PDB file of C-alpha atoms and ligand atoms in Angstrom:
ATOM      1  CA  MET R   1     -64.497  16.690 -43.844  1.00 56.00           C
ATOM      2  CA  LYS R   2     -67.123  14.037 -44.757  1.00 58.00           C
ATOM      3  CA  LEU R   3     -66.657  11.015 -42.541  1.00 65.00           C
ATOM      4  CA  ASN R   4     -68.475   7.753 -42.058  1.00 74.00           C
ATOM      5  CA  LYS R   5     -70.555   7.907 -38.882  1.00 89.00           C
ATOM      6  CA  VAL R   6     -69.278   5.732 -36.031  1.00 95.00           C
ATOM      7  CA  THR R   7     -72.141   3.311 -35.349  1.00 95.00           C
ATOM      8  CA  LYS R   8     -70.322   0.129 -34.268  1.00 97.00           C
ATOM      9  CA  ALA R   9     -68.548  -0.481 -30.989  1.00 98.00           C
ATOM     10  CA  VAL R  10     -66.396  -3.374 -29.846  1.00 98.00           C
ATOM     11  CA  PHE R  11     -66.320  -4.361 -26.182  1.00 97.00           C
ATOM     12  CA  PRO R  12     -63.373  -6.682 -25.550  1.00 97.00           C
ATOM     13  CA  VAL R  13     -64.330  -8.708 -22.474  1.00 95.00           C
ATOM     14  CA  ALA R  14     -62.358 -11.909 -22.986  1.00 95.00           C
ATOM     15  CA  GLY R  15     -59.604 -11.203 -20.433  1.00 92.00           C
ATOM     16  CA  LEU R  16     -59.086 -13.484 -17.434  1.00 91.00           C
ATOM     17  CA  GLY R  17     -59.542 -10.747 -14.833  1.00 91.00           C
ATOM     18  CA  THR R  18     -56.827 -12.260 -12.626  1.00 94.00           C
ATOM     19  CA  ARG R  19     -56.559  -9.182 -10.418  1.00 95.00           C
ATOM     20  CA  PHE R  20     -59.985  -9.980  -9.024  1.00 94.00           C
ATOM     21  CA  LEU R  21     -59.442 -13.640  -8.247  1.00 95.00           C
ATOM     22  CA  PRO R  22     -61.061 -15.521  -6.613  1.00 95.00           C
ATOM     23  CA  ALA R  23     -64.230 -13.538  -7.513  1.00 92.00           C
ATOM     24  CA  THR R  24     -63.539 -13.817 -11.256  1.00 91.00           C
ATOM     25  CA  LYS R  25     -63.237 -17.605 -11.053  1.00 90.00           C
ATOM     26  CA  SER R  26     -66.991 -17.721 -11.668  1.00 88.00           C
ATOM     27  CA  ILE R  27     -68.128 -14.085 -12.151  1.00 90.00           C
ATOM     28  CA  PRO R  28     -67.073 -12.154 -15.241  1.00 93.00           C
ATOM     29  CA  LYS R  29     -65.316  -8.956 -14.125  1.00 93.00           C
ATOM     30  CA  GLU R  30     -67.665  -6.910 -16.297  1.00 93.00           C
ATOM     31  CA  ILE R  31     -70.677  -8.119 -14.310  1.00 93.00           C
ATOM     32  CA  MET R  32     -69.256  -6.965 -10.988  1.00 94.00           C
ATOM     33  CA  THR R  33     -71.426  -4.168  -9.652  1.00 95.00           C
ATOM     34  CA  LEU R  34     -70.609  -0.552  -9.129  1.00 96.00           C
ATOM     35  CA  VAL R  35     -73.325   0.435  -6.612  1.00 96.00           C
ATOM     36  CA  ASP R  36     -76.199  -1.477  -8.269  1.00 93.00           C
ATOM     37  CA  ARG R  37     -75.259  -1.747 -11.934  1.00 94.00           C
ATOM     38  CA  PRO R  38     -72.665  -4.008 -13.527  1.00 95.00           C
ATOM     39  CA  LEU R  39     -69.597  -2.367 -15.032  1.00 96.00           C
ATOM     40  CA  ILE R  40     -70.722  -3.295 -18.525  1.00 95.00           C
ATOM     41  CA  GLN R  41     -73.933  -1.259 -18.157  1.00 95.00           C
ATOM     42  CA  TYR R  42     -71.926   1.960 -17.736  1.00 96.00           C
ATOM     43  CA  ALA R  43     -70.003   1.245 -20.957  1.00 97.00           C
ATOM     44  CA  ILE R  44     -73.176   0.375 -22.885  1.00 95.00           C
ATOM     45  CA  ASP R  45     -74.943   3.541 -21.708  1.00 94.00           C
ATOM     46  CA  GLU R  46     -71.942   5.627 -22.760  1.00 97.00           C
ATOM     47  CA  ALA R  47     -71.919   4.006 -26.200  1.00 96.00           C
ATOM     48  CA  ARG R  48     -75.671   4.457 -26.676  1.00 94.00           C
ATOM     49  CA  ALA R  49     -75.425   8.136 -25.726  1.00 94.00           C
ATOM     50  CA  ALA R  50     -72.737   8.534 -28.401  1.00 96.00           C
ATOM     51  CA  GLY R  51     -75.037   7.132 -31.103  1.00 95.00           C
ATOM     52  CA  ILE R  52     -73.678   3.584 -31.306  1.00 95.00           C
ATOM     53  CA  LYS R  53     -76.207   1.188 -32.872  1.00 94.00           C
ATOM     54  CA  GLU R  54     -74.299  -2.121 -33.080  1.00 94.00           C
ATOM     55  CA  PHE R  55     -72.626  -3.617 -30.023  1.00 96.00           C
ATOM     56  CA  ILE R  56     -69.998  -6.307 -30.566  1.00 97.00           C
ATOM     57  CA  PHE R  57     -68.812  -8.253 -27.545  1.00 96.00           C
ATOM     58  CA  VAL R  58     -65.617 -10.284 -27.755  1.00 97.00           C
ATOM     59  CA  THR R  59     -66.083 -12.859 -25.010  1.00 95.00           C
ATOM     60  CA  SER R  60     -64.503 -16.077 -23.786  1.00 93.00           C
ATOM     61  CA  ARG R  61     -65.416 -19.203 -21.851  1.00 89.00           C
ATOM     62  CA  GLY R  62     -67.229 -18.528 -18.590  1.00 84.00           C
ATOM     63  CA  LYS R  63     -68.869 -15.256 -19.672  1.00 86.00           C
ATOM     64  CA  SER R  64     -72.418 -16.511 -20.231  1.00 85.00           C
ATOM     65  CA  ALA R  65     -73.714 -14.348 -17.330  1.00 87.00           C
ATOM     66  CA  LEU R  66     -72.828 -11.372 -19.495  1.00 87.00           C
ATOM     67  CA  GLU R  67     -74.945 -12.639 -22.387  1.00 86.00           C
ATOM     68  CA  ASP R  68     -77.900 -13.323 -20.093  1.00 85.00           C
ATOM     69  CA  TYR R  69     -77.637  -9.862 -18.560  1.00 87.00           C
ATOM     70  CA  PHE R  70     -78.724  -8.146 -21.779  1.00 85.00           C
ATOM     71  CA  ASP R  71     -81.559 -10.558 -22.529  1.00 83.00           C
ATOM     72  CA  ASN R  72     -85.182  -9.992 -21.589  1.00 82.00           C
ATOM     73  CA  ALA R  73     -86.262 -11.548 -18.285  1.00 84.00           C
ATOM     74  CA  PRO R  74     -89.978 -12.420 -18.793  1.00 86.00           C
ATOM     75  CA  GLU R  75     -90.432 -14.360 -15.517  1.00 89.00           C
ATOM     76  CA  LEU R  76     -88.856 -11.582 -13.484  1.00 88.00           C
ATOM     77  CA  GLU R  77     -90.941  -8.963 -15.301  1.00 88.00           C
ATOM     78  CA  ALA R  78     -94.155 -10.926 -14.665  1.00 89.00           C
ATOM     79  CA  ALA R  79     -93.285 -11.250 -10.954  1.00 90.00           C
ATOM     80  CA  LEU R  80     -92.634  -7.503 -10.673  1.00 89.00           C
ATOM     81  CA  ILE R  81     -95.951  -6.659 -12.355  1.00 89.00           C
ATOM     82  CA  LYS R  82     -97.790  -9.081 -10.063  1.00 90.00           C
ATOM     83  CA  SER R  83     -96.263  -7.534  -6.969  1.00 90.00           C
ATOM     84  CA  GLY R  84     -96.892  -3.952  -8.160  1.00 89.00           C
ATOM     85  CA  LYS R  85     -93.206  -3.004  -8.434  1.00 88.00           C
ATOM     86  CA  GLU R  86     -93.565  -1.108 -11.716  1.00 86.00           C
ATOM     87  CA  HIS R  87     -90.680   1.245 -10.933  1.00 86.00           C
ATOM     88  CA  LEU R  88     -88.302  -1.745 -10.985  1.00 89.00           C
ATOM     89  CA  LEU R  89     -89.620  -2.707 -14.425  1.00 87.00           C
ATOM     90  CA  GLU R  90     -88.318   0.628 -15.683  1.00 85.00           C
ATOM     91  CA  VAL R  91     -84.902  -0.166 -14.184  1.00 85.00           C
ATOM     92  CA  LEU R  92     -84.922  -3.534 -15.953  1.00 85.00           C
ATOM     93  CA  LYS R  93     -85.959  -2.047 -19.293  1.00 82.00           C
ATOM     94  CA  GLU R  94     -82.694  -0.077 -19.481  1.00 80.00           C
ATOM     95  CA  THR R  95     -80.797  -3.372 -19.618  1.00 84.00           C
ATOM     96  CA  ASN R  96     -82.712  -4.862 -22.556  1.00 82.00           C
ATOM     97  CA  MET R  97     -81.112  -4.620 -25.966  1.00 83.00           C
ATOM     98  CA  ASP R  98     -83.081  -4.760 -29.226  1.00 81.00           C
ATOM     99  CA  SER R  99     -82.967  -8.118 -30.981  1.00 81.00           C
ATOM    100  CA  GLY R 100     -79.992  -8.159 -33.321  1.00 82.00           C
ATOM    101  CA  ALA R 101     -78.328  -5.023 -31.902  1.00 86.00           C
ATOM    102  CA  ILE R 102     -75.868  -7.011 -29.856  1.00 91.00           C
ATOM    103  CA  CYS R 103     -73.652  -9.858 -30.924  1.00 93.00           C
ATOM    104  CA  TYR R 104     -71.124 -12.034 -29.165  1.00 94.00           C
ATOM    105  CA  LEU R 105     -68.096 -13.670 -30.629  1.00 95.00           C
ATOM    106  CA  ARG R 106     -65.384 -15.699 -29.012  1.00 95.00           C
ATOM    107  CA  GLN R 107     -61.701 -15.136 -28.546  1.00 96.00           C
ATOM    108  CA  ASN R 108     -60.561 -18.710 -28.007  1.00 94.00           C
ATOM    109  CA  ARG R 109     -57.433 -17.784 -26.076  1.00 93.00           C
ATOM    110  CA  PRO R 110     -56.532 -14.529 -24.305  1.00 93.00           C
ATOM    111  CA  MET R 111     -53.832 -13.453 -26.757  1.00 94.00           C
ATOM    112  CA  GLY R 112     -54.070  -9.763 -25.959  1.00 95.00           C
ATOM    113  CA  LEU R 113     -56.343  -6.765 -26.453  1.00 96.00           C
ATOM    114  CA  GLY R 114     -55.215  -6.286 -30.066  1.00 97.00           C
ATOM    115  CA  HIS R 115     -56.114  -9.875 -30.837  1.00 97.00           C
ATOM    116  CA  ALA R 116     -59.525  -9.463 -29.177  1.00 97.00           C
ATOM    117  CA  VAL R 117     -60.308  -6.445 -31.386  1.00 98.00           C
ATOM    118  CA  TRP R 118     -59.062  -8.319 -34.475  1.00 97.00           C
ATOM    119  CA  CYS R 119     -61.570 -11.102 -33.696  1.00 97.00           C
ATOM    120  CA  ALA R 120     -64.361  -8.621 -34.569  1.00 97.00           C
ATOM    121  CA  ARG R 121     -62.935  -7.770 -38.024  1.00 96.00           C
ATOM    122  CA  ARG R 122     -65.691  -9.385 -40.133  1.00 94.00           C
ATOM    123  CA  LEU R 123     -68.420  -7.573 -38.248  1.00 95.00           C
ATOM    124  CA  ILE R 124     -66.671  -4.229 -38.499  1.00 95.00           C
ATOM    125  CA  GLY R 125     -66.039  -4.316 -42.234  1.00 90.00           C
ATOM    126  CA  ASP R 126     -64.763  -1.108 -43.802  1.00 92.00           C
ATOM    127  CA  GLU R 127     -65.910   1.615 -41.383  1.00 94.00           C
ATOM    128  CA  PRO R 128     -64.476   3.496 -38.430  1.00 96.00           C
ATOM    129  CA  PHE R 129     -65.442   1.859 -35.141  1.00 97.00           C
ATOM    130  CA  ALA R 130     -65.244   2.511 -31.411  1.00 98.00           C
ATOM    131  CA  VAL R 131     -63.615   0.308 -28.785  1.00 98.00           C
ATOM    132  CA  LEU R 132     -64.644   0.602 -25.143  1.00 98.00           C
ATOM    133  CA  LEU R 133     -62.939  -1.204 -22.257  1.00 98.00           C
ATOM    134  CA  PRO R 134     -65.601  -1.583 -19.578  1.00 97.00           C
ATOM    135  CA  ASP R 135     -62.893  -1.599 -16.857  1.00 96.00           C
ATOM    136  CA  ASP R 136     -62.503   2.105 -17.419  1.00 98.00           C
ATOM    137  CA  VAL R 137     -65.547   3.830 -15.997  1.00 98.00           C
ATOM    138  CA  ILE R 138     -65.687   7.540 -16.760  1.00 98.00           C
ATOM    139  CA  ALA R 139     -67.885   9.984 -14.865  1.00 96.00           C
ATOM    140  CA  ALA R 140     -68.472  12.947 -17.149  1.00 96.00           C
ATOM    141  CA  GLU R 141     -71.127  15.556 -17.819  1.00 96.00           C
ATOM    142  CA  LYS R 142     -70.969  14.714 -21.530  1.00 96.00           C
ATOM    143  CA  PRO R 143     -70.140  11.000 -21.973  1.00 97.00           C
ATOM    144  CA  CYS R 144     -66.488  10.497 -22.962  1.00 98.00           C
ATOM    145  CA  LEU R 145     -67.194   8.644 -26.227  1.00 98.00           C
ATOM    146  CA  GLN R 146     -69.576  11.377 -27.333  1.00 97.00           C
ATOM    147  CA  GLN R 147     -66.873  13.999 -26.690  1.00 98.00           C
ATOM    148  CA  MET R 148     -64.489  11.897 -28.759  1.00 97.00           C
ATOM    149  CA  ILE R 149     -66.911  11.401 -31.650  1.00 97.00           C
ATOM    150  CA  GLU R 150     -67.394  15.172 -31.833  1.00 96.00           C
ATOM    151  CA  ALA R 151     -63.611  15.740 -31.823  1.00 96.00           C
ATOM    152  CA  HIS R 152     -63.171  12.952 -34.378  1.00 96.00           C
ATOM    153  CA  GLU R 153     -65.517  14.780 -36.762  1.00 94.00           C
ATOM    154  CA  GLN R 154     -62.791  17.459 -36.978  1.00 93.00           C
ATOM    155  CA  THR R 155     -59.786  15.150 -37.343  1.00 95.00           C
ATOM    156  CA  GLY R 156     -60.824  11.789 -38.836  1.00 94.00           C
ATOM    157  CA  GLY R 157     -58.152   9.113 -38.421  1.00 96.00           C
ATOM    158  CA  ASN R 158     -57.594   7.227 -35.192  1.00 98.00           C
ATOM    159  CA  MET R 159     -58.381   8.779 -31.852  1.00 98.00           C
ATOM    160  CA  VAL R 160     -57.532   7.552 -28.346  1.00 98.00           C
ATOM    161  CA  ALA R 161     -58.773   8.950 -25.038  1.00 98.00           C
ATOM    162  CA  ALA R 162     -55.845  10.424 -23.137  1.00 97.00           C
ATOM    163  CA  MET R 163     -55.239  11.659 -19.620  1.00 97.00           C
ATOM    164  CA  GLU R 164     -52.328  13.091 -17.692  1.00 95.00           C
ATOM    165  CA  VAL R 165     -50.619  10.668 -15.285  1.00 95.00           C
ATOM    166  CA  PRO R 166     -47.606  11.117 -12.989  1.00 92.00           C
ATOM    167  CA  PRO R 167     -44.340   9.571 -14.347  1.00 87.00           C
ATOM    168  CA  SER R 168     -44.427   6.842 -11.672  1.00 89.00           C
ATOM    169  CA  LYS R 169     -47.682   5.545 -13.215  1.00 91.00           C
ATOM    170  CA  ALA R 170     -46.581   5.635 -16.869  1.00 89.00           C
ATOM    171  CA  SER R 171     -45.558   1.976 -16.814  1.00 88.00           C
ATOM    172  CA  SER R 172     -49.226   0.946 -16.476  1.00 90.00           C
ATOM    173  CA  TYR R 173     -50.298   2.606 -19.743  1.00 93.00           C
ATOM    174  CA  GLY R 174     -49.587   3.227 -23.385  1.00 93.00           C
ATOM    175  CA  VAL R 175     -48.033   6.726 -23.448  1.00 95.00           C
ATOM    176  CA  LEU R 176     -48.279   9.235 -26.332  1.00 96.00           C
ATOM    177  CA  ASP R 177     -45.253  10.839 -27.928  1.00 96.00           C
ATOM    178  CA  ILE R 178     -46.727  14.232 -28.791  1.00 96.00           C
ATOM    179  CA  GLY R 179     -45.997  15.658 -32.246  1.00 95.00           C
ATOM    180  CA  GLU R 180     -48.384  18.609 -32.175  1.00 94.00           C
ATOM    181  CA  ASP R 181     -50.353  19.886 -29.199  1.00 95.00           C
ATOM    182  CA  MET R 182     -53.601  21.603 -30.208  1.00 94.00           C
ATOM    183  CA  GLY R 183     -55.151  21.833 -26.749  1.00 92.00           C
ATOM    184  CA  ALA R 184     -57.826  19.197 -26.219  1.00 96.00           C
ATOM    185  CA  ILE R 185     -56.525  17.313 -29.259  1.00 97.00           C
ATOM    186  CA  VAL R 186     -52.902  16.246 -29.785  1.00 97.00           C
ATOM    187  CA  ARG R 187     -51.366  14.629 -32.830  1.00 97.00           C
ATOM    188  CA  ALA R 188     -49.155  11.717 -31.777  1.00 97.00           C
ATOM    189  CA  LYS R 189     -45.854  10.875 -33.426  1.00 96.00           C
ATOM    190  CA  GLY R 190     -45.525   7.662 -31.454  1.00 95.00           C
ATOM    191  CA  VAL R 191     -47.101   5.521 -28.745  1.00 94.00           C
ATOM    192  CA  VAL R 192     -45.011   3.553 -26.254  1.00 91.00           C
ATOM    193  CA  GLU R 193     -46.613   0.648 -24.390  1.00 87.00           C
ATOM    194  CA  LYS R 194     -45.871   0.584 -20.645  1.00 88.00           C
ATOM    195  CA  PRO R 195     -42.612   2.579 -20.644  1.00 90.00           C
ATOM    196  CA  LYS R 196     -40.304   2.877 -17.610  1.00 90.00           C
ATOM    197  CA  PRO R 197     -40.795   6.337 -16.005  1.00 90.00           C
ATOM    198  CA  GLU R 198     -37.476   7.566 -17.484  1.00 90.00           C
ATOM    199  CA  ASP R 199     -38.471   6.386 -20.996  1.00 90.00           C
ATOM    200  CA  ALA R 200     -41.997   7.858 -21.026  1.00 92.00           C
ATOM    201  CA  PRO R 201     -42.208  10.306 -23.971  1.00 94.00           C
ATOM    202  CA  SER R 202     -44.872  12.440 -22.217  1.00 95.00           C
ATOM    203  CA  ASN R 203     -47.291  12.281 -19.302  1.00 94.00           C
ATOM    204  CA  LEU R 204     -50.267  11.663 -21.601  1.00 97.00           C
ATOM    205  CA  ALA R 205     -51.538   8.128 -21.112  1.00 97.00           C
ATOM    206  CA  VAL R 206     -54.011   6.224 -23.285  1.00 97.00           C
ATOM    207  CA  ILE R 207     -57.089   4.865 -21.524  1.00 97.00           C
ATOM    208  CA  GLY R 208     -59.830   2.512 -22.654  1.00 97.00           C
ATOM    209  CA  ARG R 209     -61.767   4.490 -25.286  1.00 98.00           C
ATOM    210  CA  TYR R 210     -60.777   4.448 -28.943  1.00 98.00           C
ATOM    211  CA  ILE R 211     -62.131   5.415 -32.347  1.00 98.00           C
ATOM    212  CA  LEU R 212     -60.231   3.419 -34.941  1.00 98.00           C
ATOM    213  CA  THR R 213     -59.979   3.095 -38.697  1.00 97.00           C
ATOM    214  CA  PRO R 214     -60.251  -0.331 -40.412  1.00 96.00           C
ATOM    215  CA  LYS R 215     -56.521   0.034 -41.211  1.00 96.00           C
ATOM    216  CA  ILE R 216     -55.829  -0.949 -37.584  1.00 97.00           C
ATOM    217  CA  LEU R 217     -57.371  -4.363 -38.352  1.00 96.00           C
ATOM    218  CA  THR R 218     -55.015  -4.747 -41.307  1.00 95.00           C
ATOM    219  CA  ASN R 219     -52.093  -3.979 -38.962  1.00 96.00           C
ATOM    220  CA  LEU R 220     -53.400  -6.514 -36.441  1.00 95.00           C
ATOM    221  CA  ASN R 221     -53.614  -9.128 -39.224  1.00 90.00           C
ATOM    222  CA  ARG R 222     -49.838  -9.471 -39.026  1.00 86.00           C
ATOM    223  CA  MET R 223     -50.194 -10.917 -35.498  1.00 85.00           C
ATOM    224  CA  LYS R 224     -47.038  -9.197 -34.310  1.00 84.00           C
ATOM    225  CA  GLN R 225     -46.371 -10.070 -30.669  1.00 85.00           C
ATOM    226  CA  GLY R 226     -45.543  -7.152 -28.407  1.00 85.00           C
ATOM    227  CA  GLN R 227     -45.140  -6.596 -24.649  1.00 81.00           C
ATOM    228  CA  GLY R 228     -45.711  -9.784 -22.645  1.00 81.00           C
ATOM    229  CA  GLY R 229     -45.940 -11.841 -25.857  1.00 87.00           C
ATOM    230  CA  GLU R 230     -49.447 -10.436 -26.419  1.00 89.00           C
ATOM    231  CA  ILE R 231     -50.864  -8.901 -29.581  1.00 91.00           C
ATOM    232  CA  GLN R 232     -51.120  -5.308 -28.460  1.00 93.00           C
ATOM    233  CA  LEU R 233     -53.676  -2.823 -29.752  1.00 95.00           C
ATOM    234  CA  THR R 234     -51.194  -0.049 -28.917  1.00 93.00           C
ATOM    235  CA  ASP R 235     -48.647  -1.455 -31.401  1.00 93.00           C
ATOM    236  CA  ALA R 236     -51.206  -1.506 -34.229  1.00 95.00           C
ATOM    237  CA  ILE R 237     -52.154   2.112 -33.426  1.00 96.00           C
ATOM    238  CA  ALA R 238     -48.491   3.179 -33.106  1.00 95.00           C
ATOM    239  CA  GLU R 239     -47.869   1.987 -36.696  1.00 95.00           C
ATOM    240  CA  GLU R 240     -50.324   4.648 -37.892  1.00 96.00           C
ATOM    241  CA  THR R 241     -48.454   7.533 -36.223  1.00 96.00           C
ATOM    242  CA  ALA R 242     -46.021   7.538 -39.165  1.00 93.00           C
ATOM    243  CA  GLU R 243     -48.983   8.632 -41.329  1.00 92.00           C
ATOM    244  CA  GLY R 244     -49.816  11.461 -38.873  1.00 93.00           C
ATOM    245  CA  ASN R 245     -53.082   9.652 -38.417  1.00 94.00           C
ATOM    246  CA  VAL R 246     -53.316   9.187 -34.616  1.00 97.00           C
ATOM    247  CA  TYR R 247     -54.819  11.748 -32.262  1.00 98.00           C
ATOM    248  CA  GLY R 248     -55.044  11.828 -28.486  1.00 98.00           C
ATOM    249  CA  TYR R 249     -58.076  13.483 -26.966  1.00 98.00           C
ATOM    250  CA  ARG R 250     -57.909  15.030 -23.483  1.00 98.00           C
ATOM    251  CA  PHE R 251     -61.426  14.147 -22.374  1.00 98.00           C
ATOM    252  CA  ARG R 252     -63.300  16.047 -19.688  1.00 97.00           C
ATOM    253  CA  GLY R 253     -64.257  13.731 -16.855  1.00 97.00           C
ATOM    254  CA  GLN R 254     -63.021  11.518 -14.057  1.00 97.00           C
ATOM    255  CA  ARG R 255     -61.793   8.070 -15.019  1.00 98.00           C
ATOM    256  CA  TYR R 256     -61.779   5.160 -12.586  1.00 98.00           C
ATOM    257  CA  ASP R 257     -59.654   2.097 -13.234  1.00 97.00           C
ATOM    258  CA  CYS R 258     -62.142  -0.575 -12.217  1.00 97.00           C
ATOM    259  CA  GLY R 259     -59.747  -3.270 -13.458  1.00 96.00           C
ATOM    260  CA  SER R 260     -57.790  -2.729 -10.227  1.00 96.00           C
ATOM    261  CA  LYS R 261     -59.069  -3.266  -6.708  1.00 96.00           C
ATOM    262  CA  ALA R 262     -58.121   0.218  -5.487  1.00 97.00           C
ATOM    263  CA  GLY R 263     -59.760   1.840  -8.526  1.00 97.00           C
ATOM    264  CA  PHE R 264     -62.931  -0.221  -8.099  1.00 97.00           C
ATOM    265  CA  LEU R 265     -63.219   0.796  -4.447  1.00 97.00           C
ATOM    266  CA  GLN R 266     -62.646   4.463  -5.302  1.00 97.00           C
ATOM    267  CA  ALA R 267     -65.331   4.294  -7.992  1.00 98.00           C
ATOM    268  CA  THR R 268     -67.743   2.622  -5.574  1.00 98.00           C
ATOM    269  CA  VAL R 269     -67.332   5.444  -3.058  1.00 97.00           C
ATOM    270  CA  ALA R 270     -67.499   8.198  -5.706  1.00 97.00           C
ATOM    271  CA  PHE R 271     -70.576   6.769  -7.460  1.00 97.00           C
ATOM    272  CA  GLY R 272     -72.233   6.066  -4.101  1.00 97.00           C
ATOM    273  CA  LEU R 273     -71.692   9.673  -3.009  1.00 97.00           C
ATOM    274  CA  ALA R 274     -73.109  10.895  -6.326  1.00 96.00           C
ATOM    275  CA  ARG R 275     -76.403   9.069  -5.680  1.00 96.00           C
ATOM    276  CA  PRO R 276     -79.031  11.166  -3.902  1.00 96.00           C
ATOM    277  CA  ASP R 277     -80.570   8.051  -2.280  1.00 95.00           C
ATOM    278  CA  LEU R 278     -77.240   6.947  -0.752  1.00 97.00           C
ATOM    279  CA  ARG R 279     -75.238  10.135  -0.293  1.00 97.00           C
ATOM    280  CA  GLU R 280     -76.208  11.089   3.244  1.00 96.00           C
ATOM    281  CA  GLU R 281     -75.799   7.670   4.814  1.00 96.00           C
ATOM    282  CA  LEU R 282     -72.532   6.904   3.021  1.00 97.00           C
ATOM    283  CA  ASN R 283     -71.112  10.325   3.806  1.00 96.00           C
ATOM    284  CA  GLY R 284     -71.917   9.889   7.512  1.00 96.00           C
ATOM    285  CA  PHE R 285     -70.374   6.419   7.535  1.00 96.00           C
ATOM    286  CA  LEU R 286     -67.150   7.586   5.850  1.00 96.00           C
ATOM    287  CA  HIS R 287     -66.893  10.545   8.167  1.00 95.00           C
ATOM    288  CA  ASP R 288     -67.275   8.361  11.283  1.00 94.00           C
ATOM    289  CA  LEU R 289     -64.860   5.745   9.949  1.00 94.00           C
ATOM    290  CA  ILE R 290     -62.151   8.306   9.235  1.00 93.00           C
ATOM    291  CA  SER R 291     -62.659   9.964  12.638  1.00 93.00           C
ATOM    292  CA  MET R 292     -62.322   6.584  14.352  1.00 91.00           C
ATOM    293  CA  GLN R 293     -59.166   5.784  12.426  1.00 91.00           C
ATOM    294  CA  LYS R 294     -57.630   9.162  13.293  1.00 90.00           C
ATOM    295  CA  ALA R 295     -58.483   8.691  16.972  1.00 90.00           C
ATOM    296  CA  ALA R 296     -56.856   5.224  16.960  1.00 88.00           C
ATOM    297  CA  GLN R 297     -53.567   6.572  15.521  1.00 80.00           C
TER     298      GLN R 297
HETATM  299  P1  UTP Q 301     -56.612  -6.317 -18.857  1.00 61.51           P
HETATM  300  O1  UTP Q 301     -55.231  -5.950 -19.178  1.00 61.51           O
HETATM  301  O2  UTP Q 301     -57.291  -5.574 -17.778  1.00 61.51           O
HETATM  302  O3  UTP Q 301     -56.636  -7.883 -18.542  1.00 61.51           O
HETATM  303  O4  UTP Q 301     -57.445  -6.233 -20.204  1.00 61.51           O
HETATM  304  P2  UTP Q 301     -57.767  -8.716 -17.829  1.00 61.51           P
HETATM  305  O5  UTP Q 301     -57.552 -10.153 -18.172  1.00 61.51           O
HETATM  306  O6  UTP Q 301     -59.134  -8.180 -18.115  1.00 61.51           O
HETATM  307  O7  UTP Q 301     -57.499  -8.498 -16.260  1.00 61.51           O
HETATM  308  P3  UTP Q 301     -56.243  -8.890 -15.325  1.00 61.51           P
HETATM  309  O8  UTP Q 301     -55.129  -7.959 -15.715  1.00 61.51           O
HETATM  310  O9  UTP Q 301     -55.926 -10.349 -15.546  1.00 61.51           O
HETATM  311  O10 UTP Q 301     -56.772  -8.638 -13.948  1.00 61.51           O
HETATM  312  C1  UTP Q 301     -57.977  -5.015 -20.687  1.00 61.51           C
HETATM  313  C2  UTP Q 301     -59.236  -5.309 -21.486  1.00 61.51           C
HETATM  314  O11 UTP Q 301     -58.915  -6.136 -22.608  1.00 61.51           O
HETATM  315  C3  UTP Q 301     -59.696  -7.322 -22.594  1.00 61.51           C
HETATM  316  C4  UTP Q 301     -60.124  -7.506 -21.149  1.00 61.51           C
HETATM  317  O12 UTP Q 301     -61.300  -8.275 -21.050  1.00 61.51           O
HETATM  318  C5  UTP Q 301     -60.297  -6.057 -20.688  1.00 61.51           C
HETATM  319  O13 UTP Q 301     -61.555  -5.532 -21.081  1.00 61.51           O
HETATM  320  N1  UTP Q 301     -58.865  -8.440 -23.134  1.00 61.51           N
HETATM  321  C6  UTP Q 301     -57.581  -8.564 -22.720  1.00 61.51           C
HETATM  322  C7  UTP Q 301     -59.414  -9.325 -24.025  1.00 61.51           C
HETATM  323  O14 UTP Q 301     -60.616  -9.223 -24.406  1.00 61.51           O
HETATM  324  N2  UTP Q 301     -58.639 -10.341 -24.502  1.00 61.51           N
HETATM  325  C8  UTP Q 301     -57.343 -10.503 -24.127  1.00 61.51           C
HETATM  326  O15 UTP Q 301     -56.681 -11.426 -24.626  1.00 61.51           O
HETATM  327  C9  UTP Q 301     -56.806  -9.582 -23.218  1.00 61.51           C
END
């Protein structure tokens, strides 16, 4: 199958981030740090590794720190050179984006994830594109989006990252109704947004990585309100299941929901323990803390 290469990615970052108030009153959620790098850096690195060349951010008021983060920092660089901290210059370089590779556009009101993606329609044009939600941080040997792009080369169409969740958690996700199970890839015959546990059509939940066809933007054009009165990306994808054109991909990796406090804390511990420079000290601290808690019980 000859497919257009996926070279554009949309990062919807216009949400209010209410679960992290009061921090998100002045700090964009995506700039909050996991160990020593902001959430958005993990998503950008994953996209770059998957061959993405154009990065489209859908932002909102109060997100200027995000724009500054990807800019060059000449004063800081000069100060690091002067003080002989060349190794930190290398760390900084990873955050710089080529001129013109990144663009920001505004979603004027938080009308839902589907609406945020629709805002990028003119920049996407008529090609398949990726969507990455930086809240979902995925630790994987091969980056999740790269796995998906490889799987997408076999299927074409729309592809969503999927993972198994217990029924009690189904109401936090879009859940796939499985038509055909081919192992790592499933063909979906429906997608239900945030079902009650008894209504969940499977235990396969959609998480924040997508490869989508431009047809999704046409569906979003209708501005149909879904759950919570928001324009839902899931609804626009679900419309395509009638065409047999939506695939779920069981990615290999560990996903952390950094949009929730518990998920963010879990990711902090896991990523801290994965770092050779922090592992020993953090491990010792956790061990002592747990022992103390057990003794106090
Ligand atoms: P969430 O559902 O996590 O909402 O959005 P949120 O506003 O970020 O956080 P809470 O729930 O209030 O704490 C999922 C993703 O969709 C984006 C968010 O920025 C996040 O990346 N989004 C959501 C938009 O860009 N625009 C919207 O209107 C809604």
